[in-house]
């Protein structure tokens, strides 16, 4: 069952300008160390940051809150599987909200997809609740 859907479109040039203007202050406020390492290792650093920015916005929308109610940027983090597939991990208030949304007897799974076509970066997030197999405890994330 679908618990939430979110999308966001970010302008890569706007993120590049914010990176130039605020540098580490912006990076450290919004992105985890893992996200920063990934972005700084890529040829299109601003594009990588923009996709992750969009993913965080989309995730907050899928959680039904937007960026309010105590959610922090770093409560939502994008990493990649070995295959390159992006995955969203939530901690703090975002994890608490996800647990609240997840019906008893289900576990939550966050699907995320990212794309960019300069000057745009886009993300979609779908939060799915899957029934637990008998004998499993409920979990979120």
CSV table of C-alpha atoms in Angstrom, one decimal:
chain,number,residue,atom,x,y,z
A,1,UNK,CA,0.0,0.0,0.0
A,2,UNK,CA,1.2,3.5,-0.8
A,3,UNK,CA,1.6,5.7,2.2
A,4,UNK,CA,3.0,8.8,0.6
A,5,UNK,CA,4.3,10.3,-2.7
A,6,UNK,CA,6.5,13.3,-3.1
A,7,UNK,CA,8.3,15.0,-6.0
A,8,UNK,CA,10.6,18.0,-6.3
A,9,UNK,CA,12.3,19.9,-9.1
A,10,UNK,CA,15.5,21.8,-8.2
A,11,UNK,CA,17.4,24.3,-10.4
A,12,UNK,CA,21.1,23.2,-10.5
A,13,UNK,CA,22.3,26.7,-11.2
A,14,UNK,CA,20.5,28.0,-8.1
A,15,UNK,CA,22.2,25.2,-6.0
A,16,UNK,CA,25.6,26.0,-7.6
A,17,UNK,CA,25.1,29.7,-6.6
A,18,UNK,CA,24.2,28.7,-3.0
A,19,UNK,CA,27.3,26.5,-2.8
A,20,UNK,CA,29.4,29.4,-4.0
A,21,UNK,CA,27.9,31.9,-1.7
A,22,UNK,CA,27.6,29.8,1.5
A,23,UNK,CA,30.0,26.9,0.9
A,24,UNK,CA,30.5,24.6,3.9
A,25,UNK,CA,27.8,26.4,5.9
A,26,UNK,CA,25.2,25.2,3.4
A,27,UNK,CA,26.8,21.8,2.8
A,28,UNK,CA,27.0,21.0,6.5
A,29,UNK,CA,23.5,22.2,7.3
A,30,UNK,CA,21.8,20.2,4.6
A,31,UNK,CA,23.9,17.2,3.6
A,32,UNK,CA,25.4,14.3,5.5
A,33,UNK,CA,29.1,13.5,5.3
A,34,UNK,CA,28.3,10.6,2.9
A,35,UNK,CA,26.2,12.8,0.6
A,36,UNK,CA,29.0,15.4,0.6
A,37,UNK,CA,31.7,12.8,-0.2
A,38,UNK,CA,29.5,11.5,-3.1
A,39,UNK,CA,28.9,15.0,-4.5
A,40,UNK,CA,32.5,16.2,-4.2
A,41,UNK,CA,33.8,13.1,-6.0
A,42,UNK,CA,31.5,13.7,-9.0
A,43,UNK,CA,32.3,15.8,-12.1
A,44,UNK,CA,28.9,17.5,-11.8
A,45,UNK,CA,29.1,18.4,-8.1
A,46,UNK,CA,26.3,21.0,-8.2
A,47,UNK,CA,24.1,18.6,-10.1
A,48,UNK,CA,24.7,15.9,-7.5
A,49,UNK,CA,23.8,18.2,-4.7
A,50,UNK,CA,20.7,19.4,-6.5
A,51,UNK,CA,19.4,15.9,-7.0
A,52,UNK,CA,19.9,15.2,-3.3
A,53,UNK,CA,18.3,18.5,-2.4
A,54,UNK,CA,15.3,17.5,-4.5
A,55,UNK,CA,15.2,14.0,-2.9
A,56,UNK,CA,15.0,15.5,0.6
A,57,UNK,CA,12.2,17.9,-0.5
A,58,UNK,CA,10.3,15.0,-2.1
A,59,UNK,CA,10.8,12.8,0.9
A,60,UNK,CA,9.5,15.5,3.3
A,61,UNK,CA,6.4,15.8,1.0
A,62,UNK,CA,5.9,12.0,1.0
A,63,UNK,CA,6.1,12.0,4.8
A,64,UNK,CA,3.1,14.5,4.6
A,65,UNK,CA,4.9,17.3,6.3
A,66,UNK,CA,7.1,19.2,3.9
A,67,UNK,CA,10.0,20.8,5.8
A,68,UNK,CA,8.2,21.7,8.9
A,69,UNK,CA,7.1,20.1,12.2
A,70,UNK,CA,10.7,19.5,13.4
A,71,UNK,CA,12.1,17.6,10.4
A,72,UNK,CA,15.7,18.4,9.7
A,73,UNK,CA,17.5,18.3,6.3
A,74,UNK,CA,19.9,15.7,7.6
A,75,UNK,CA,17.0,13.5,8.9
A,76,UNK,CA,16.8,12.4,5.2
A,77,UNK,CA,19.9,11.1,3.5
A,78,UNK,CA,20.5,9.7,0.0
A,79,UNK,CA,23.1,7.0,-0.6
A,80,UNK,CA,23.6,4.5,-3.4
A,81,UNK,CA,23.6,0.7,-3.6
A,82,UNK,CA,26.6,-0.9,-5.3
A,83,UNK,CA,24.4,-1.0,-8.4
A,84,UNK,CA,24.1,2.8,-8.3
A,85,UNK,CA,20.4,2.8,-7.3
A,86,UNK,CA,19.7,5.6,-4.9
A,87,UNK,CA,18.2,4.8,-1.5
A,88,UNK,CA,16.7,7.1,1.1
A,89,UNK,CA,17.5,6.6,4.8
A,90,UNK,CA,15.6,8.5,7.5
A,91,UNK,CA,16.6,9.2,11.1
A,92,UNK,CA,15.5,11.5,13.8
A,93,UNK,CA,12.1,13.1,13.4
A,94,UNK,CA,11.7,11.8,9.8
A,95,UNK,CA,12.1,8.2,11.1
A,96,UNK,CA,9.5,8.9,13.9
A,97,UNK,CA,7.1,10.3,11.3
A,98,UNK,CA,7.6,7.2,9.1
A,99,UNK,CA,6.9,4.9,12.0
A,100,UNK,CA,3.7,6.8,12.8
A,101,UNK,CA,2.5,6.5,9.2
A,102,UNK,CA,3.3,2.8,9.0
A,103,UNK,CA,0.2,0.6,9.8
A,104,UNK,CA,0.6,-2.2,12.4
A,105,UNK,CA,1.8,-5.4,10.8
A,106,UNK,CA,3.6,-3.6,8.0
A,107,UNK,CA,7.2,-2.4,7.3
A,108,UNK,CA,7.9,0.8,5.4
A,109,UNK,CA,10.0,1.0,2.3
A,110,UNK,CA,11.1,4.3,0.7
A,111,UNK,CA,11.6,4.3,-3.0
A,112,UNK,CA,13.5,7.1,-4.6
A,113,UNK,CA,14.5,8.0,-8.1
A,114,UNK,CA,16.7,10.9,-9.3
A,115,UNK,CA,17.3,12.5,-12.6
A,116,UNK,CA,18.8,15.6,-14.1
A,117,UNK,CA,18.8,17.5,-17.4
A,118,UNK,CA,20.7,20.7,-16.9
A,119,UNK,CA,19.6,23.1,-15.5
A,120,UNK,CA,17.0,20.8,-13.7
A,121,UNK,CA,17.3,18.1,-11.1
A,122,UNK,CA,14.3,16.1,-10.2
A,123,UNK,CA,13.4,13.5,-7.6
A,124,UNK,CA,10.4,11.3,-6.9
A,125,UNK,CA,9.8,9.5,-3.6
A,126,UNK,CA,7.2,6.8,-2.9
A,127,UNK,CA,6.7,5.4,0.6
A,128,UNK,CA,5.3,1.9,0.5
A,129,UNK,CA,3.9,-0.2,3.4
A,130,UNK,CA,4.5,-4.0,3.0
A,131,UNK,CA,2.8,-6.6,5.1
A,132,UNK,CA,5.2,-8.4,7.5
A,133,UNK,CA,5.7,-12.1,7.2
A,134,UNK,CA,4.2,-13.9,10.2
A,135,UNK,CA,6.5,-13.8,13.2
A,136,UNK,CA,8.3,-10.6,12.1
A,137,UNK,CA,8.2,-7.4,14.2
A,138,UNK,CA,7.1,-4.1,12.7
A,139,UNK,CA,9.8,-1.8,11.5
A,140,UNK,CA,10.0,1.4,9.5
A,141,UNK,CA,12.7,2.2,7.0
